[in-house]
Amino acid sequence: MKTTDIMQQLSRKHPGESEYLQAVQEVLESIEDVYNQHPEFEQAQIIERLVEPDRIFTFRVVWTDDRGKVQTNLGYRVQFNSAIGPYKGGLRFHRAVTLSMLKFLGFEQTFKNALTTLPMGGAKGGSDFDPVGKSDGEIMRFCQAFMMELWRCIGPDQDIPAGDVGVGGREIGFLNGMYQKLAREYHTGVLTGKGMTWGGSILRPEATGYGALYFTQHLLDKAGKTLKGKKIAISGFGNVAWGAAKKATELGAKVVAISGPDGVCEIADGITAEMIDYMLIMRASNRNKVEDMATKFPDKAVFKEGKKAWSVKCDIALPCAFQNELALEDAQELKRNGCWCCCEVSNMGCQPDAIHYFQHNGVLFAPGKAVNAGGVATSGLEMTQNAQHLNWTAQEVDDRLHHIMKSIHEQCVMHGTQADGTIDYVKGANIAGFMKVATAMLEQGII
Ligand code: GLU
């Protein structure tokens, strides 16, 4: 297998699908050597099969806004790979959603889910619906209209969606309500990220951010460092950024920046518990403005319009917002300002040349599919609790999440340790995830 040949074929077949092609290229580059040591993979054409989704559903979503105007959006579910378990992955509601974006996310999800140690295949879905500025009523009507098509493609042993950007507990509630009405099935297992009174798992809302900090702890430990007293810059202020800020603060680090599409809030003395709680209110308002933090806490946060979190002096950068949010110039600015570690929490948050820069300039770097896997892993734990008709305690879920993040870190070290003793976490995560999925595909024949 040669990455360049496969990429050439793929870009001919899927012209213009830039995020999808970027995600595939990153994985192929890091697994090429290992793949070529296994002629049985080549014989079964594992790569050619693995880079194409099993199937894609696309549908029209029509709903009425508060002024009575009819709105039309596009809806999708990409069922990427089911070799190791039922399709599993979130739904993204964002105005920039395209099929290319969901294919990249579904592809990444396949490897990420394999890393969690749990039996879950990869999927992703969503819509170009823009939640910014929408009322609760509009969100509900959109979710109901979206589910009117999606319900036929999903099921508790088949495909289990969850949240992602623009989809949190409120949206999962509206989606689940409509699913039950349409399917006339009243089990709790078709979506994860549910509310605590109707089948949700304690700690699922926090899990992506908490898991990211547990992974960061292991990475720092391996490098002989700790989180205590370190300055952390976080991008975004949504669910993932919230969980990361909460756990980072609890572990003794200082969160000195959060950001939004409008700019950055610099928090010189570190974010407080009150401010972390306020992030939830900011997200629920659908205003999408981080400036609201500085308005609410004028003596603690300074808003800088148009600036990114990466302009704030820090030790550790945690991208928690959107793909490609950290460019080469940002990586260079971070390094100039003394940053020595970047754990990518968003999916494909760093551009390829930024990753390359980090890796060649002594900045520890770990990729999203390893760092953020605690979210989907805890979705897997929610599925187990649903299947058992039981609720575990916070302690039990947290212990399991800890254990899973430790195992993901170990897999990265096992497959990513280089001849000079350094650890390439990108290679490690990609090879570990790939080997599991490829072996499962091989053992199940040509299908
Ligand atoms: N959207 C999250 C992710 O990127 C969570 C998916 C899930 O819980 O199924 O992994």
GROMACS .gro file of C-alpha atoms and ligand atoms in nm:
model
  457
    1MET     CA    1   0.000   0.000   0.000
    2LYS     CA    2   0.127   0.344  -0.086
    3THR     CA    3  -0.046   0.639   0.082
    4THR     CA    4   0.002   0.861  -0.223
    5ASP     CA    5  -0.167   0.607  -0.456
    6ILE     CA    6  -0.466   0.556  -0.226
    7MET     CA    7  -0.501   0.931  -0.175
    8GLN     CA    8  -0.494   0.992  -0.549
    9GLN     CA    9  -0.773   0.739  -0.605
   10LEU     CA   10  -0.977   0.880  -0.318
   11SER     CA   11  -0.951   1.243  -0.426
   12ARG     CA   12  -1.063   1.141  -0.774
   13LYS     CA   13  -1.365   0.960  -0.627
   14HIS     CA   14  -1.453   1.227  -0.371
   15PRO     CA   15  -1.338   1.561  -0.513
   16GLY     CA   16  -1.352   1.858  -0.277
   17GLU     CA   17  -1.411   1.652   0.040
   18SER     CA   18  -1.116   1.820   0.209
   19GLU     CA   19  -1.172   1.728   0.576
   20TYR     CA   20  -1.238   1.363   0.490
   21LEU     CA   21  -0.929   1.341   0.270
   22GLN     CA   22  -0.718   1.513   0.540
   23ALA     CA   23  -0.831   1.264   0.807
   24VAL     CA   24  -0.763   0.962   0.584
   25GLN     CA   25  -0.420   1.093   0.481
   26GLU     CA   26  -0.315   1.141   0.845
   27VAL     CA   27  -0.407   0.783   0.935
   28LEU     CA   28  -0.259   0.623   0.622
   29GLU     CA   29   0.074   0.801   0.663
   30SER     CA   30   0.117   0.666   1.012
   31ILE     CA   31   0.009   0.307   0.947
   32GLU     CA   32   0.175   0.255   0.607
   33ASP     CA   33   0.483   0.072   0.742
   34VAL     CA   34   0.290  -0.157   0.973
   35TYR     CA   35   0.031  -0.230   0.703
   36ASN     CA   36   0.298  -0.332   0.457
   37GLN     CA   37   0.436  -0.585   0.704
   38HIS     CA   38   0.104  -0.775   0.678
   39PRO     CA   39   0.048  -0.916   0.326
   40GLU     CA   40  -0.284  -1.062   0.446
   41PHE     CA   41  -0.419  -0.705   0.489
   42GLU     CA   42  -0.324  -0.619   0.131
   43GLN     CA   43  -0.474  -0.944   0.003
   44ALA     CA   44  -0.808  -0.863   0.171
   45GLN     CA   45  -0.786  -0.500   0.049
   46ILE     CA   46  -0.839  -0.383   0.407
   47ILE     CA   47  -0.743  -0.019   0.341
   48GLU     CA   48  -0.958   0.019   0.031
   49ARG     CA   49  -1.254  -0.113   0.233
   50LEU     CA   50  -1.179   0.076   0.553
   51VAL     CA   51  -1.163   0.424   0.399
   52GLU     CA   52  -1.517   0.404   0.256
   53PRO     CA   53  -1.820   0.421   0.490
   54ASP     CA   54  -2.042   0.111   0.506
   55ARG     CA   55  -2.338   0.333   0.410
   56ILE     CA   56  -2.463   0.692   0.421
   57PHE     CA   57  -2.817   0.818   0.480
   58THR     CA   58  -2.903   1.170   0.369
   59PHE     CA   59  -3.241   1.334   0.415
   60ARG     CA   60  -3.425   1.665   0.408
   61VAL     CA   61  -3.535   1.815   0.741
   62VAL     CA   62  -3.824   2.061   0.726
   63TRP     CA   63  -3.945   2.259   1.028
   64THR     CA   64  -4.116   2.590   1.109
   65ASP     CA   65  -3.939   2.872   1.295
   66ASP     CA   66  -4.093   3.102   1.559
   67ARG     CA   67  -4.210   3.351   1.294
   68GLY     CA   68  -4.399   3.078   1.111
   69LYS     CA   69  -4.142   3.060   0.829
   70VAL     CA   70  -4.069   2.717   0.684
   71GLN     CA   71  -3.700   2.618   0.707
   72THR     CA   72  -3.524   2.342   0.514
   73ASN     CA   73  -3.202   2.176   0.634
   74LEU     CA   74  -3.000   1.871   0.535
   75GLY     CA   75  -2.966   1.568   0.765
   76TYR     CA   76  -2.712   1.285   0.752
   77ARG     CA   77  -2.604   0.964   0.922
   78VAL     CA   78  -2.275   0.810   0.810
   79GLN     CA   79  -2.243   0.449   0.929
   80PHE     CA   80  -1.872   0.407   0.882
   81ASN     CA   81  -1.760   0.070   1.014
   82SER     CA   82  -1.919  -0.203   1.226
   83ALA     CA   83  -1.634  -0.457   1.241
   84ILE     CA   84  -1.597  -0.441   1.619
   85GLY     CA   85  -1.953  -0.353   1.726
   86PRO     CA   86  -2.270  -0.157   1.646
   87TYR     CA   87  -2.232   0.188   1.491
   88LYS     CA   88  -2.161   0.451   1.756
   89GLY     CA   89  -2.090   0.822   1.732
   90GLY     CA   90  -2.235   1.166   1.785
   91LEU     CA   91  -2.460   1.406   1.598
   92ARG     CA   92  -2.329   1.751   1.505
   93PHE     CA   93  -2.559   2.048   1.445
   94HIS     CA   94  -2.360   2.335   1.297
   95ARG     CA   95  -2.410   2.562   0.997
   96ALA     CA   96  -2.083   2.438   0.838
   97VAL     CA   97  -2.178   2.066   0.845
   98THR     CA   98  -2.124   1.889   0.513
   99LEU     CA   99  -2.098   1.526   0.415
  100SER     CA  100  -1.718   1.563   0.399
  101MET     CA  101  -1.711   1.679   0.763
  102LEU     CA  102  -1.925   1.388   0.881
  103LYS     CA  103  -1.722   1.136   0.681
  104PHE     CA  104  -1.402   1.263   0.844
  105LEU     CA  105  -1.565   1.242   1.187
  106GLY     CA  106  -1.705   0.892   1.122
  107PHE     CA  107  -1.364   0.771   1.000
  108GLU     CA  108  -1.190   0.911   1.311
  109GLN     CA  109  -1.463   0.769   1.533
  110THR     CA  110  -1.394   0.417   1.404
  111PHE     CA  111  -1.034   0.427   1.534
  112LYS     CA  112  -1.121   0.619   1.849
  113ASN     CA  113  -1.389   0.371   1.947
  114ALA     CA  114  -1.143   0.086   1.888
  115LEU     CA  115  -0.901   0.252   2.132
  116THR     CA  116  -1.163   0.265   2.411
  117THR     CA  117  -1.136  -0.115   2.454
  118LEU     CA  118  -1.519  -0.135   2.421
  119PRO     CA  119  -1.704  -0.309   2.134
  120MET     CA  120  -1.829  -0.009   1.933
  121GLY     CA  121  -1.812   0.057   1.560
  122GLY     CA  122  -1.782   0.407   1.412
  123ALA     CA  123  -2.052   0.648   1.288
  124LYS     CA  124  -2.136   1.018   1.280
  125GLY     CA  125  -2.435   1.224   1.181
  126GLY     CA  126  -2.578   1.569   1.196
  127SER     CA  127  -2.718   1.863   1.010
  128ASP     CA  128  -2.632   2.207   0.874
  129PHE     CA  129  -2.895   2.344   1.116
  130ASP     CA  130  -2.745   2.644   1.300
  131PRO     CA  131  -2.846   2.648   1.670
  132VAL     CA  132  -2.704   3.000   1.720
  133GLY     CA  133  -2.984   3.241   1.814
  134LYS     CA  134  -3.256   2.971   1.812
  135SER     CA  135  -3.522   2.950   2.083
  136ASP     CA  136  -3.587   2.632   2.284
  137GLY     CA  137  -3.906   2.580   2.081
  138GLU     CA  138  -3.716   2.601   1.754
  139ILE     CA  139  -3.452   2.358   1.878
  140MET     CA  140  -3.726   2.115   1.981
  141ARG     CA  141  -3.911   2.136   1.649
  142PHE     CA  142  -3.589   2.090   1.455
  143CYS     CA  143  -3.485   1.785   1.665
  144GLN     CA  144  -3.829   1.629   1.618
  145ALA     CA  145  -3.820   1.684   1.241
  146PHE     CA  146  -3.464   1.542   1.225
  147MET     CA  147  -3.569   1.229   1.416
  148MET     CA  148  -3.867   1.174   1.183
  149GLU     CA  149  -3.610   1.051   0.928
  150LEU     CA  150  -3.326   0.930   1.148
  151TRP     CA  151  -3.531   0.681   1.353
  152ARG     CA  152  -3.543   0.428   1.070
  153CYS     CA  153  -3.162   0.404   1.058
  154ILE     CA  154  -3.085   0.357   1.429
  155GLY     CA  155  -3.151   0.111   1.713
  156PRO     CA  156  -2.993  -0.003   2.040
  157ASP     CA  157  -2.807  -0.297   1.880
  158GLN     CA  158  -2.758  -0.128   1.546
  159ASP     CA  159  -2.658   0.238   1.566
  160ILE     CA  160  -2.652   0.451   1.882
  161PRO     CA  161  -2.609   0.827   1.826
  162ALA     CA  162  -2.504   1.079   2.094
  163GLY     CA  163  -2.411   1.447   2.113
  164ASP     CA  164  -2.132   1.645   1.951
  165VAL     CA  165  -2.094   2.016   1.865
  166GLY     CA  166  -2.439   2.178   1.896
  167VAL     CA  167  -2.601   1.867   2.047
  168GLY     CA  168  -2.611   1.832   2.427
  169GLY     CA  169  -2.852   1.699   2.690
  170ARG     CA  170  -3.141   1.923   2.580
  171GLU     CA  171  -3.122   1.807   2.217
  172ILE     CA  172  -3.078   1.438   2.313
  173GLY     CA  173  -3.398   1.474   2.521
  174PHE     CA  174  -3.601   1.608   2.227
  175LEU     CA  175  -3.454   1.344   1.995
  176ASN     CA  176  -3.526   1.058   2.236
  177GLY     CA  177  -3.884   1.175   2.295
  178MET     CA  178  -3.957   1.169   1.923
  179TYR     CA  179  -3.778   0.837   1.870
  180GLN     CA  180  -3.998   0.667   2.129
  181LYS     CA  181  -4.311   0.811   1.975
  182LEU     CA  182  -4.221   0.697   1.624
  183ALA     CA  183  -4.066   0.359   1.700
  184ARG     CA  184  -4.305   0.270   1.984
  185GLU     CA  185  -4.008   0.128   2.167
  186TYR     CA  186  -3.958   0.245   2.521
  187HIS     CA  187  -3.616   0.105   2.604
  188THR     CA  188  -3.343   0.346   2.703
  189GLY     CA  189  -3.067   0.227   2.475
  190VAL     CA  190  -3.096   0.411   2.143
  191LEU     CA  191  -2.915   0.734   2.229
  192THR     CA  192  -2.645   0.816   2.485
  193GLY     CA  193  -2.596   1.138   2.677
  194LYS     CA  194  -2.948   1.101   2.817
  195GLY     CA  195  -3.084   1.283   3.123
  196MET     CA  196  -3.023   1.125   3.464
  197THR     CA  197  -3.392   1.040   3.519
  198TRP     CA  198  -3.437   0.854   3.189
  199GLY     CA  199  -3.137   0.627   3.147
  200GLY     CA  200  -2.840   0.862   3.137
  201SER     CA  201  -2.507   0.785   3.300
  202ILE     CA  202  -2.374   0.997   3.578
  203LEU     CA  203  -2.056   1.177   3.458
  204ARG     CA  204  -2.136   1.142   3.085
  205PRO     CA  205  -2.161   1.524   3.047
  206GLU     CA  206  -1.818   1.568   3.210
  207ALA     CA  207  -1.656   1.260   3.052
  208THR     CA  208  -1.486   1.404   2.742
  209GLY     CA  209  -1.316   1.682   2.937
  210TYR     CA  210  -1.236   1.463   3.239
  211GLY     CA  211  -1.097   1.186   3.019
  212ALA     CA  212  -0.881   1.440   2.832
  213LEU     CA  213  -0.725   1.555   3.159
  214TYR     CA  214  -0.668   1.196   3.276
  215PHE     CA  215  -0.489   1.128   2.947
  216THR     CA  216  -0.287   1.449   2.987
  217GLN     CA  217  -0.187   1.338   3.337
  218HIS     CA  218  -0.051   1.009   3.202
  219LEU     CA  219   0.133   1.184   2.921
  220LEU     CA  220   0.292   1.433   3.162
  221ASP     CA  221   0.378   1.158   3.407
  222LYS     CA  222   0.561   0.968   3.133
  223ALA     CA  223   0.754   1.289   3.056
  224GLY     CA  224   0.839   1.338   3.427
  225LYS     CA  225   0.605   1.635   3.474
  226THR     CA  226   0.279   1.712   3.657
  227LEU     CA  227  -0.027   1.931   3.606
  228LYS     CA  228   0.009   2.116   3.938
  229GLY     CA  229   0.041   2.491   3.891
  230LYS     CA  230   0.057   2.471   3.510
  231LYS     CA  231  -0.112   2.738   3.301
  232ILE     CA  232  -0.363   2.595   3.056
  233ALA     CA  233  -0.522   2.768   2.754
  234ILE     CA  234  -0.852   2.615   2.643
  235SER     CA  235  -1.036   2.701   2.323
  236GLY     CA  236  -1.417   2.699   2.316
  237PHE     CA  237  -1.662   2.717   2.604
  238GLY     CA  238  -1.901   2.431   2.522
  239ASN     CA  239  -1.949   2.098   2.693
  240VAL     CA  240  -1.597   1.966   2.627
  241ALA     CA  241  -1.421   2.289   2.731
  242TRP     CA  242  -1.639   2.297   3.045
  243GLY     CA  243  -1.541   1.943   3.155
  244ALA     CA  244  -1.174   2.010   3.078
  245ALA     CA  245  -1.174   2.339   3.275
  246LYS     CA  246  -1.344   2.170   3.570
  247LYS     CA  247  -1.102   1.877   3.594
  248ALA     CA  248  -0.791   2.085   3.517
  249THR     CA  249  -0.878   2.321   3.802
  250GLU     CA  250  -0.954   2.030   4.036
  251LEU     CA  251  -0.614   1.879   3.958
  252GLY     CA  252  -0.435   2.200   4.053
  253ALA     CA  253  -0.374   2.359   3.712
  254LYS     CA  254  -0.474   2.715   3.625
  255VAL     CA  255  -0.703   2.773   3.326
  256VAL     CA  256  -0.594   3.114   3.195
  257ALA     CA  257  -0.801   3.132   2.875
  258ILE     CA  258  -1.127   3.019   2.719
  259SER     CA  259  -1.241   3.136   2.377
  260GLY     CA  260  -1.527   3.158   2.130
  261PRO     CA  261  -1.587   3.260   1.770
  262ASP     CA  262  -1.589   3.625   1.885
  263GLY     CA  263  -1.250   3.624   2.065
  264VAL     CA  264  -1.072   3.513   2.383
  265CYS     CA  265  -1.126   3.573   2.755
  266GLU     CA  266  -0.796   3.603   2.940
  267ILE     CA  267  -0.827   3.496   3.304
  268ALA     CA  268  -0.493   3.585   3.465
  269ASP     CA  269  -0.568   3.435   3.808
  270GLY     CA  270  -0.725   3.118   3.668
  271ILE     CA  271  -1.089   3.027   3.611
  272THR     CA  272  -1.307   2.989   3.925
  273ALA     CA  273  -1.583   2.736   4.003
  274GLU     CA  274  -1.844   3.009   3.958
  275MET     CA  275  -1.708   3.091   3.613
  276ILE     CA  276  -1.702   2.722   3.516
  277ASP     CA  277  -2.072   2.695   3.611
  278TYR     CA  278  -2.142   3.006   3.404
  279MET     CA  279  -2.005   2.831   3.093
  280LEU     CA  280  -2.317   2.609   3.104
  281ILE     CA  281  -2.546   2.912   3.102
  282MET     CA  282  -2.350   3.062   2.813
  283ARG     CA  283  -2.394   2.744   2.609
  284ALA     CA  284  -2.767   2.716   2.690
  285SER     CA  285  -2.822   3.078   2.578
  286ASN     CA  286  -2.730   2.985   2.216
  287ARG     CA  287  -2.559   3.325   2.181
  288ASN     CA  288  -2.219   3.169   2.106
  289LYS     CA  289  -2.029   3.464   2.256
  290VAL     CA  290  -1.741   3.417   2.502
  291GLU     CA  291  -1.752   3.791   2.571
  292ASP     CA  292  -2.047   3.714   2.801
  293MET     CA  293  -1.797   3.573   3.054
  294ALA     CA  294  -1.612   3.906   3.076
  295THR     CA  295  -1.943   4.095   3.103
  296LYS     CA  296  -2.049   3.872   3.393
  297PHE     CA  297  -1.706   3.868   3.568
  298PRO     CA  298  -1.545   4.202   3.469
  299ASP     CA  299  -1.282   4.190   3.747
  300LYS     CA  300  -1.164   3.838   3.652
  301ALA     CA  301  -1.183   3.801   3.273
  302VAL     CA  302  -1.056   4.037   3.004
  303PHE     CA  303  -1.216   3.996   2.660
  304LYS     CA  304  -1.000   4.043   2.350
  305GLU     CA  305  -1.201   4.059   2.033
  306GLY     CA  306  -1.089   3.850   1.737
  307LYS     CA  307  -0.803   3.685   1.931
  308LYS     CA  308  -0.758   3.308   1.974
  309ALA     CA  309  -0.683   3.119   2.295
  310TRP     CA  310  -0.337   3.049   2.147
  311SER     CA  311  -0.234   3.413   2.191
  312VAL     CA  312  -0.241   3.369   2.571
  313LYS     CA  313   0.082   3.265   2.745
  314CYS     CA  314   0.049   2.906   2.873
  315ASP     CA  315   0.231   2.579   2.944
  316ILE     CA  316  -0.034   2.351   2.797
  317ALA     CA  317  -0.276   2.413   2.509
  318LEU     CA  318  -0.604   2.221   2.496
  319PRO     CA  319  -0.796   2.276   2.171
  320CYS     CA  320  -1.158   2.195   2.266
  321ALA     CA  321  -1.360   2.356   1.987
  322PHE     CA  322  -1.355   2.256   1.619
  323GLN     CA  323  -1.147   2.084   1.353
  324ASN     CA  324  -0.847   2.274   1.215
  325GLU     CA  325  -0.881   2.540   1.483
  326LEU     CA  326  -0.506   2.551   1.551
  327ALA     CA  327  -0.292   2.655   1.252
  328LEU     CA  328   0.087   2.659   1.202
  329GLU     CA  329   0.110   3.029   1.306
  330ASP     CA  330  -0.076   2.944   1.628
  331ALA     CA  331   0.164   2.658   1.702
  332GLN     CA  332   0.458   2.894   1.646
  333GLU     CA  333   0.306   3.162   1.870
  334LEU     CA  334   0.238   2.907   2.145
  335LYS     CA  335   0.599   2.785   2.132
  336ARG     CA  336   0.735   3.143   2.135
  337ASN     CA  337   0.527   3.208   2.447
  338GLY     CA  338   0.668   2.904   2.628
  339CYS     CA  339   0.401   2.636   2.562
  340TRP     CA  340   0.551   2.284   2.576
  341CYS     CA  341   0.250   2.055   2.547
  342CYS     CA  342  -0.062   2.037   2.332
  343CYS     CA  343  -0.326   1.771   2.391
  344GLU     CA  344  -0.582   1.792   2.113
  345VAL     CA  345  -0.929   1.748   2.261
  346SER     CA  346  -1.137   1.852   1.959
  347ASN     CA  347  -1.154   1.607   1.668
  348MET     CA  348  -0.865   1.694   1.429
  349GLY     CA  349  -0.831   2.031   1.606
  350CYS     CA  350  -0.476   2.092   1.480
  351GLN     CA  351  -0.383   2.142   1.116
  352PRO     CA  352  -0.125   1.891   0.983
  353ASP     CA  353   0.158   2.149   0.961
  354ALA     CA  354   0.089   2.261   1.319
  355ILE     CA  355   0.122   1.900   1.440
  356HIS     CA  356   0.440   1.862   1.240
  357TYR     CA  357   0.575   2.183   1.394
  358PHE     CA  358   0.496   2.066   1.748
  359GLN     CA  359   0.659   1.728   1.688
  360HIS     CA  360   0.978   1.882   1.548
  361ASN     CA  361   1.011   2.159   1.804
  362GLY     CA  362   0.997   1.969   2.130
  363VAL     CA  363   0.628   2.029   2.206
  364LEU     CA  364   0.459   1.714   2.341
  365PHE     CA  365   0.158   1.641   2.122
  366ALA     CA  366  -0.127   1.388   2.144
  367PRO     CA  367  -0.413   1.354   1.892
  368GLY     CA  368  -0.787   1.395   1.952
  369LYS     CA  369  -0.881   1.035   1.884
  370ALA     CA  370  -0.682   0.931   2.193
  371VAL     CA  371  -0.728   1.238   2.412
  372ASN     CA  372  -1.105   1.282   2.369
  373ALA     CA  373  -1.204   0.914   2.366
  374GLY     CA  374  -1.333   0.937   2.725
  375GLY     CA  375  -1.659   1.085   2.593
  376VAL     CA  376  -1.756   0.796   2.371
  377ALA     CA  377  -1.608   0.549   2.621
  378THR     CA  378  -1.851   0.677   2.884
  379SER     CA  379  -2.129   0.648   2.625
  380GLY     CA  380  -2.024   0.283   2.606
  381LEU     CA  381  -2.054   0.262   2.986
  382GLU     CA  382  -2.400   0.422   2.959
  383MET     CA  383  -2.499   0.148   2.710
  384THR     CA  384  -2.380  -0.120   2.952
  385GLN     CA  385  -2.582   0.031   3.238
  386ASN     CA  386  -2.889   0.052   3.012
  387ALA     CA  387  -2.850  -0.312   2.910
  388GLN     CA  388  -2.825  -0.412   3.277
  389HIS     CA  389  -3.115  -0.183   3.378
  390LEU     CA  390  -2.885  -0.039   3.644
  391ASN     CA  391  -2.724   0.292   3.735
  392TRP     CA  392  -2.367   0.289   3.854
  393THR     CA  393  -2.234   0.538   4.109
  394ALA     CA  394  -2.017   0.834   4.010
  395GLN     CA  395  -1.721   0.654   4.168
  396GLU     CA  396  -1.773   0.342   3.958
  397VAL     CA  397  -1.806   0.537   3.630
  398ASP     CA  398  -1.506   0.756   3.714
  399ASP     CA  399  -1.290   0.453   3.805
  400ARG     CA  400  -1.377   0.286   3.475
  401LEU     CA  401  -1.312   0.607   3.279
  402HIS     CA  402  -0.973   0.638   3.453
  403HIS     CA  403  -0.889   0.281   3.367
  404ILE     CA  404  -0.987   0.327   3.000
  405MET     CA  405  -0.781   0.647   2.960
  406LYS     CA  406  -0.482   0.472   3.116
  407SER     CA  407  -0.521   0.185   2.872
  408ILE     CA  408  -0.546   0.425   2.574
  409HIS     CA  409  -0.227   0.593   2.687
  410GLU     CA  410  -0.055   0.254   2.718
  411GLN     CA  411  -0.167   0.155   2.367
  412CYS     CA  412  -0.020   0.481   2.230
  413VAL     CA  413   0.308   0.418   2.408
  414MET     CA  414   0.321   0.056   2.290
  415HIS     CA  415   0.268   0.140   1.923
  416GLY     CA  416   0.423   0.488   1.916
  417THR     CA  417   0.760   0.450   2.090
  418GLN     CA  418   1.034   0.539   1.842
  419ALA     CA  419   1.391   0.408   1.812
  420ASP     CA  420   1.525   0.715   1.998
  421GLY     CA  421   1.285   0.654   2.290
  422THR     CA  422   1.048   0.942   2.213
  423ILE     CA  423   0.677   0.869   2.178
  424ASP     CA  424   0.489   0.958   1.861
  425TYR     CA  425   0.134   0.966   1.999
  426VAL     CA  426  -0.017   1.022   1.652
  427LYS     CA  427   0.141   0.704   1.520
  428GLY     CA  428   0.068   0.517   1.842
  429ALA     CA  429  -0.304   0.599   1.842
  430ASN     CA  430  -0.349   0.537   1.470
  431ILE     CA  431  -0.165   0.204   1.466
  432ALA     CA  432  -0.338   0.074   1.781
  433GLY     CA  433  -0.686   0.166   1.651
  434PHE     CA  434  -0.612   0.038   1.302
  435MET     CA  435  -0.472  -0.300   1.411
  436LYS     CA  436  -0.786  -0.375   1.612
  437VAL     CA  437  -1.031  -0.284   1.334
  438ALA     CA  438  -0.822  -0.444   1.056
  439THR     CA  439  -0.787  -0.771   1.248
  440ALA     CA  440  -1.163  -0.779   1.315
  441MET     CA  441  -1.235  -0.719   0.945
  442LEU     CA  442  -0.991  -0.988   0.837
  443GLU     CA  443  -1.139  -1.247   1.071
  444GLN     CA  444  -1.493  -1.181   0.946
  445GLY     CA  445  -1.421  -1.238   0.579
  446ILE     CA  446  -1.482  -1.042   0.263
  447ILE     CA  447  -1.811  -0.860   0.324
  448GLU     N1  448  -1.918   1.318   1.976
  448GLU     C1  449  -1.833   1.251   2.069
  448GLU     C2  450  -1.708   1.206   1.999
  448GLU     O1  451  -1.659   1.275   1.911
  448GLU     C3  452  -1.906   1.142   2.148
  448GLU     C4  453  -1.971   1.034   2.066
  448GLU     C5  454  -2.055   0.935   2.147
  448GLU     O2  455  -2.063   0.948   2.269
  448GLU     O3  456  -2.112   0.846   2.083
  448GLU     O4  457  -1.648   1.108   2.030
   0.00000   0.00000   0.00000
